[in-house]
Backbone as CSV, one residue per row, in Angstrom:
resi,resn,N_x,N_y,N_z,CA_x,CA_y,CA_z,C_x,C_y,C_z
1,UNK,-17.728,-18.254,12.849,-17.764,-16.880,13.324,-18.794,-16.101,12.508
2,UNK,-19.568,-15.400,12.949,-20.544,-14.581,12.412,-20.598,-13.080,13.115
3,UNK,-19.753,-12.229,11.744,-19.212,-11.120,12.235,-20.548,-9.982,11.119
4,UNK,-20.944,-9.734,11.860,-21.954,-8.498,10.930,-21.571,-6.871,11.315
5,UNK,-22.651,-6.433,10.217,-21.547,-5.056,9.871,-22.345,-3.973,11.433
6,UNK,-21.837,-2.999,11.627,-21.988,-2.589,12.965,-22.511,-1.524,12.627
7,UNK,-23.841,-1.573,12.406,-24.607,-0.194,11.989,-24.449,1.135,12.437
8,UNK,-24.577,1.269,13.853,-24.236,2.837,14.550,-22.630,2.654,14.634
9,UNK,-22.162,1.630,14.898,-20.590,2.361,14.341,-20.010,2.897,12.914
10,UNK,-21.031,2.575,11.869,-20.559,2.711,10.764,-21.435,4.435,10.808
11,UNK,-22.319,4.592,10.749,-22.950,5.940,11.327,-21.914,6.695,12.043
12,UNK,-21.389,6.824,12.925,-20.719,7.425,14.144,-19.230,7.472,13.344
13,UNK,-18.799,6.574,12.458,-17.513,6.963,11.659,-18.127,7.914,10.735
14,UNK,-19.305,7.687,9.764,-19.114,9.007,8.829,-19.664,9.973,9.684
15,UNK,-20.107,10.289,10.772,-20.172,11.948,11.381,-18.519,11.862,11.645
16,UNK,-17.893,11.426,11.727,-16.315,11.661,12.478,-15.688,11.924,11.309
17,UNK,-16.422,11.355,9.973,-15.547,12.270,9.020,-16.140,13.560,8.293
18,UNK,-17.320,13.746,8.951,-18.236,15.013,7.995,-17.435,15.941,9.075
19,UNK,-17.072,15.697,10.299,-17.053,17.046,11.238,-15.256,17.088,11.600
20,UNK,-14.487,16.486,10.431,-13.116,16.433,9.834,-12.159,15.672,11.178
21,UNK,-12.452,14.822,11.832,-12.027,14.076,13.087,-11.399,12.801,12.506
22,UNK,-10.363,12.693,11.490,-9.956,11.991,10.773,-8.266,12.041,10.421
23,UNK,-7.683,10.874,10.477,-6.294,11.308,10.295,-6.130,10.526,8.733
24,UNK,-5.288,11.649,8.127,-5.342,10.756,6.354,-3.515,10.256,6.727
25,UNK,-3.549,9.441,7.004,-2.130,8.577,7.062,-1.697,7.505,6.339
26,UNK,-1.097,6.750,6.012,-0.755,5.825,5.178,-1.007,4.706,5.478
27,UNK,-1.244,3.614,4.229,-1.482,2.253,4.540,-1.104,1.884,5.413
28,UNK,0.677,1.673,5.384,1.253,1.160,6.875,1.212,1.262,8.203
29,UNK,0.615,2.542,7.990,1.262,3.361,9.538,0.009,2.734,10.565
30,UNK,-0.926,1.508,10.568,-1.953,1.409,11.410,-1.078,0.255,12.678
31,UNK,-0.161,-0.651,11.867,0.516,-0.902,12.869,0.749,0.006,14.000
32,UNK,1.166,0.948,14.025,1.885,2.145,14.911,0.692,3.011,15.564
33,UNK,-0.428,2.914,14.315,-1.823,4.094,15.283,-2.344,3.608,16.028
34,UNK,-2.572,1.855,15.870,-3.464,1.296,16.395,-3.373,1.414,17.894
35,UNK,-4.373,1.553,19.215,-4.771,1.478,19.868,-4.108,0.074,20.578
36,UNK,-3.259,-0.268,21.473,-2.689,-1.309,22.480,-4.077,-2.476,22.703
37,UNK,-3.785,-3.304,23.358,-4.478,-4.522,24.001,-4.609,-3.412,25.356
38,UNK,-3.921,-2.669,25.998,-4.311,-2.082,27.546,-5.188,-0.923,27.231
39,UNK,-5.039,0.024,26.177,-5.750,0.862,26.252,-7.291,0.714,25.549
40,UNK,-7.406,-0.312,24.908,-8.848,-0.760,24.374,-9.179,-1.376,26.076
41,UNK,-8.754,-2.381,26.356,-9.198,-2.757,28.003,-9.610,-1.558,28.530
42,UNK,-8.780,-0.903,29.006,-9.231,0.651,30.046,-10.259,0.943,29.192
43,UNK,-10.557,1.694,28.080,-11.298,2.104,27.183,-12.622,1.743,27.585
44,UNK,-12.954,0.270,26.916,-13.957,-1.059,27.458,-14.217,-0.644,28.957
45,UNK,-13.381,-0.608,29.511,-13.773,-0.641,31.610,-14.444,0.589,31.565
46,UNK,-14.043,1.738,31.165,-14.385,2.617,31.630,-15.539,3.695,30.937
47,UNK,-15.700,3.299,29.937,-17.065,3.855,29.068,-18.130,2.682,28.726
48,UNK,-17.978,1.159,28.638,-18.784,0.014,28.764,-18.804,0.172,27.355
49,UNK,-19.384,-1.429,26.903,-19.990,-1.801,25.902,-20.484,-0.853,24.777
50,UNK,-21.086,0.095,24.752,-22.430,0.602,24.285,-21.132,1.730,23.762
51,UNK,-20.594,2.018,24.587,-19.112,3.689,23.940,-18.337,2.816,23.341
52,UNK,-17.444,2.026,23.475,-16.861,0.624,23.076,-17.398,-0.169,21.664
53,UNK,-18.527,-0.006,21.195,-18.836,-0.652,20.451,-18.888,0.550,18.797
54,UNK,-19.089,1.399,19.446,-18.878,2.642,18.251,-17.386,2.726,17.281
55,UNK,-16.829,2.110,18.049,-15.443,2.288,17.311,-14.966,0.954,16.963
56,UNK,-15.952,0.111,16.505,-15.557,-1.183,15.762,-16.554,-1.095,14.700
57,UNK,-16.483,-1.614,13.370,-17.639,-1.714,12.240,-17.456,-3.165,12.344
58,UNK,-17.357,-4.198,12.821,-17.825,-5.332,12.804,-17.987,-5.943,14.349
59,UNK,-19.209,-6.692,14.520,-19.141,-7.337,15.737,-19.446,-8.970,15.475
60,UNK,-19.053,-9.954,15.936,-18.889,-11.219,16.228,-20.258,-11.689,17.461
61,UNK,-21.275,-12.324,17.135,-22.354,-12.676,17.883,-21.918,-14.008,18.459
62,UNK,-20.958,-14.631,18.310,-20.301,-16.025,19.202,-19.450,-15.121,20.467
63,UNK,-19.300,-14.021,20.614,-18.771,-13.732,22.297,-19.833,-12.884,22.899
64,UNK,-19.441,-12.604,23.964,-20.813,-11.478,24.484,-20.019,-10.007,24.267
65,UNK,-21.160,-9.201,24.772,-20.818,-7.960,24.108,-19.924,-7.190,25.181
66,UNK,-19.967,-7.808,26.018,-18.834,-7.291,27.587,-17.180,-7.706,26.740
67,UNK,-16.830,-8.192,25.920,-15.772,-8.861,25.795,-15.380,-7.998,24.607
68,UNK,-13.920,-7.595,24.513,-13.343,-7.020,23.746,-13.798,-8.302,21.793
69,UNK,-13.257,-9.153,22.078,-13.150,-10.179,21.121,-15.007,-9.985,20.331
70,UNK,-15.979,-9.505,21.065,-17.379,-9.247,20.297,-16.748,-8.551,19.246
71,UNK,-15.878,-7.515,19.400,-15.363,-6.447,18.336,-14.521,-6.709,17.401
72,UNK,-14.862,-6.654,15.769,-14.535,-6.603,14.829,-14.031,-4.916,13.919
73,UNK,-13.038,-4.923,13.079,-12.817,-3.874,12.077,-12.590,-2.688,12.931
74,UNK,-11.578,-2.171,13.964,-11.297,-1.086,14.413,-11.090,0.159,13.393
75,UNK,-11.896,1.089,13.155,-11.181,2.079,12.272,-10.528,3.355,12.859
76,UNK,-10.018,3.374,13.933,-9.830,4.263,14.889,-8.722,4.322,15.801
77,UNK,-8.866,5.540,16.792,-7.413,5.256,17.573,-8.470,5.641,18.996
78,UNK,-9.776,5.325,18.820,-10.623,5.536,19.694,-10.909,7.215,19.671
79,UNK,-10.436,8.069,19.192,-10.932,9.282,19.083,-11.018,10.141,17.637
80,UNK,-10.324,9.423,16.527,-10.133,9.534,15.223,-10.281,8.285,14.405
81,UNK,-10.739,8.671,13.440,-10.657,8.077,12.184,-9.408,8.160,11.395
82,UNK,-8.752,6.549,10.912,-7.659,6.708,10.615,-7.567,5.785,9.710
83,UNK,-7.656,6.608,7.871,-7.049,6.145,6.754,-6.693,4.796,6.792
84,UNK,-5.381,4.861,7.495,-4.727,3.185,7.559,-5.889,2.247,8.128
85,UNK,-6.535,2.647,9.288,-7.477,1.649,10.002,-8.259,0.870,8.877
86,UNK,-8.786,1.878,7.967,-10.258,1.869,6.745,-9.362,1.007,5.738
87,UNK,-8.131,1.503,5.781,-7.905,0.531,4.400,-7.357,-1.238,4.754
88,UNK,-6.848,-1.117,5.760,-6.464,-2.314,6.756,-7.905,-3.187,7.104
89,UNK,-8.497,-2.328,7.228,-10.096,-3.044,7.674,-10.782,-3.638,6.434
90,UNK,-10.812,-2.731,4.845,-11.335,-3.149,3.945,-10.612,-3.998,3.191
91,UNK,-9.050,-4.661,3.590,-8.302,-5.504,2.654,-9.134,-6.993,3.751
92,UNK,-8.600,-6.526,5.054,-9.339,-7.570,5.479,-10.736,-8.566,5.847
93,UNK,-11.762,-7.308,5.124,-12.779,-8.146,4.913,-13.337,-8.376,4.387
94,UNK,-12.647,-7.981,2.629,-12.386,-8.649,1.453,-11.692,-10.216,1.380
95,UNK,-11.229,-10.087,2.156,-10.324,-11.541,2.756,-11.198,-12.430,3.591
96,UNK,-12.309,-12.230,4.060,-12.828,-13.170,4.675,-14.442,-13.174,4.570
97,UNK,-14.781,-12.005,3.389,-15.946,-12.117,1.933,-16.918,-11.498,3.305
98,UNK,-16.396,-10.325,4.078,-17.403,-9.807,5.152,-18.064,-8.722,4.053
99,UNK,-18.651,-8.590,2.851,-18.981,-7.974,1.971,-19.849,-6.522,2.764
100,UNK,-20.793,-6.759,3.670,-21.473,-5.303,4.195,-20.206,-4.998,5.010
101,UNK,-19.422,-4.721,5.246,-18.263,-4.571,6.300,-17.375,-4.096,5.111
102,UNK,-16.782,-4.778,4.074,-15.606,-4.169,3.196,-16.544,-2.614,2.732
103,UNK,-17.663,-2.692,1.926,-18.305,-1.904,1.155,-18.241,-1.079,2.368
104,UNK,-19.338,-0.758,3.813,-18.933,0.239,4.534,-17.637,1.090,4.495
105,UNK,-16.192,0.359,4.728,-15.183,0.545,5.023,-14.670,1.626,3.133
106,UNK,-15.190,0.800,2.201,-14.539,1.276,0.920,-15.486,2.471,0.991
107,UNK,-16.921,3.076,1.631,-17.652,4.076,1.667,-16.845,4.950,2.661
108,UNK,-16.363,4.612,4.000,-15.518,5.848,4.659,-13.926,5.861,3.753
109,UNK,-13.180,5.460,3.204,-12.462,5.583,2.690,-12.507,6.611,1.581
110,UNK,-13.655,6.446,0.588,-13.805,7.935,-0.441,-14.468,8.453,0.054
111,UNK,-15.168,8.723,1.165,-15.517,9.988,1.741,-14.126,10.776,2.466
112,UNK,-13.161,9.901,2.916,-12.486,10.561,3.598,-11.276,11.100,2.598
113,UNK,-11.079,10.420,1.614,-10.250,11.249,0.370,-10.933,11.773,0.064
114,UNK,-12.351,12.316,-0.554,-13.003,12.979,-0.863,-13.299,14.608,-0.249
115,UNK,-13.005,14.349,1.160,-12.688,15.593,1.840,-10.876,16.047,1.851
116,UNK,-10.046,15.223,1.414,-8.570,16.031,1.436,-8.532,16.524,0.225
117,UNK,-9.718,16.486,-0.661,-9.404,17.521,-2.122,-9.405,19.315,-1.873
């Protein structure tokens, strides 16, 4: 698998946290924020690839880009930025040594505590 870091999505998360579109929630709670298998589908159908791809920081070049599975590191609930997503995203790709992908993720993370001071 060759998952690289997702440049304009990583862009498009820090404007979502300069212009405060961010939920500061807890480690756990991404189980519960996260976005369904139906509503990423609808999502995907109905804005395509290119809107779809903003709200993943990692993509996978072994599927095509029509396919949910191209998408890596959700930090989102598709309209926010969400704490749990960033820290869920940066344990896990510390875990699988996605090093431009954790460092992104550990960069929206103190920006986004950095704004609840």
């Amino acid at each position: 698998m060759t998952v690289k870091l997702n440049k304009k999505a990583y862009e498009h998360a820090k404007a979502l946290v300069r212009e405060g579109k961010v939920v500061r929630d807890s480690r756990d709670d991404w189980s519960e924020h996260a976005p369904d298998n139906q509503q990423l589908s609808d999502f995907l159908d109905s804005k395509g690839p290119g809107e779809y791809a903003l709200w993943f920081l990692g993509v996978d070049d072994e599927h095509p880009d029509e396919s949910k599975a191209h998408y890596k590191f959700p930090f989102s609930d598709l309209a926010k930025v969400h704490r749990c997503a960033v820290i869920s995203g940066e344990s896990r790709a510390s875990q699988n040594d996605y090093d431009d992908i954790r460092e992104a993720l550990g960069d929206l993370l103190k920006r986004i505590d950095e704004g609840a001071e």
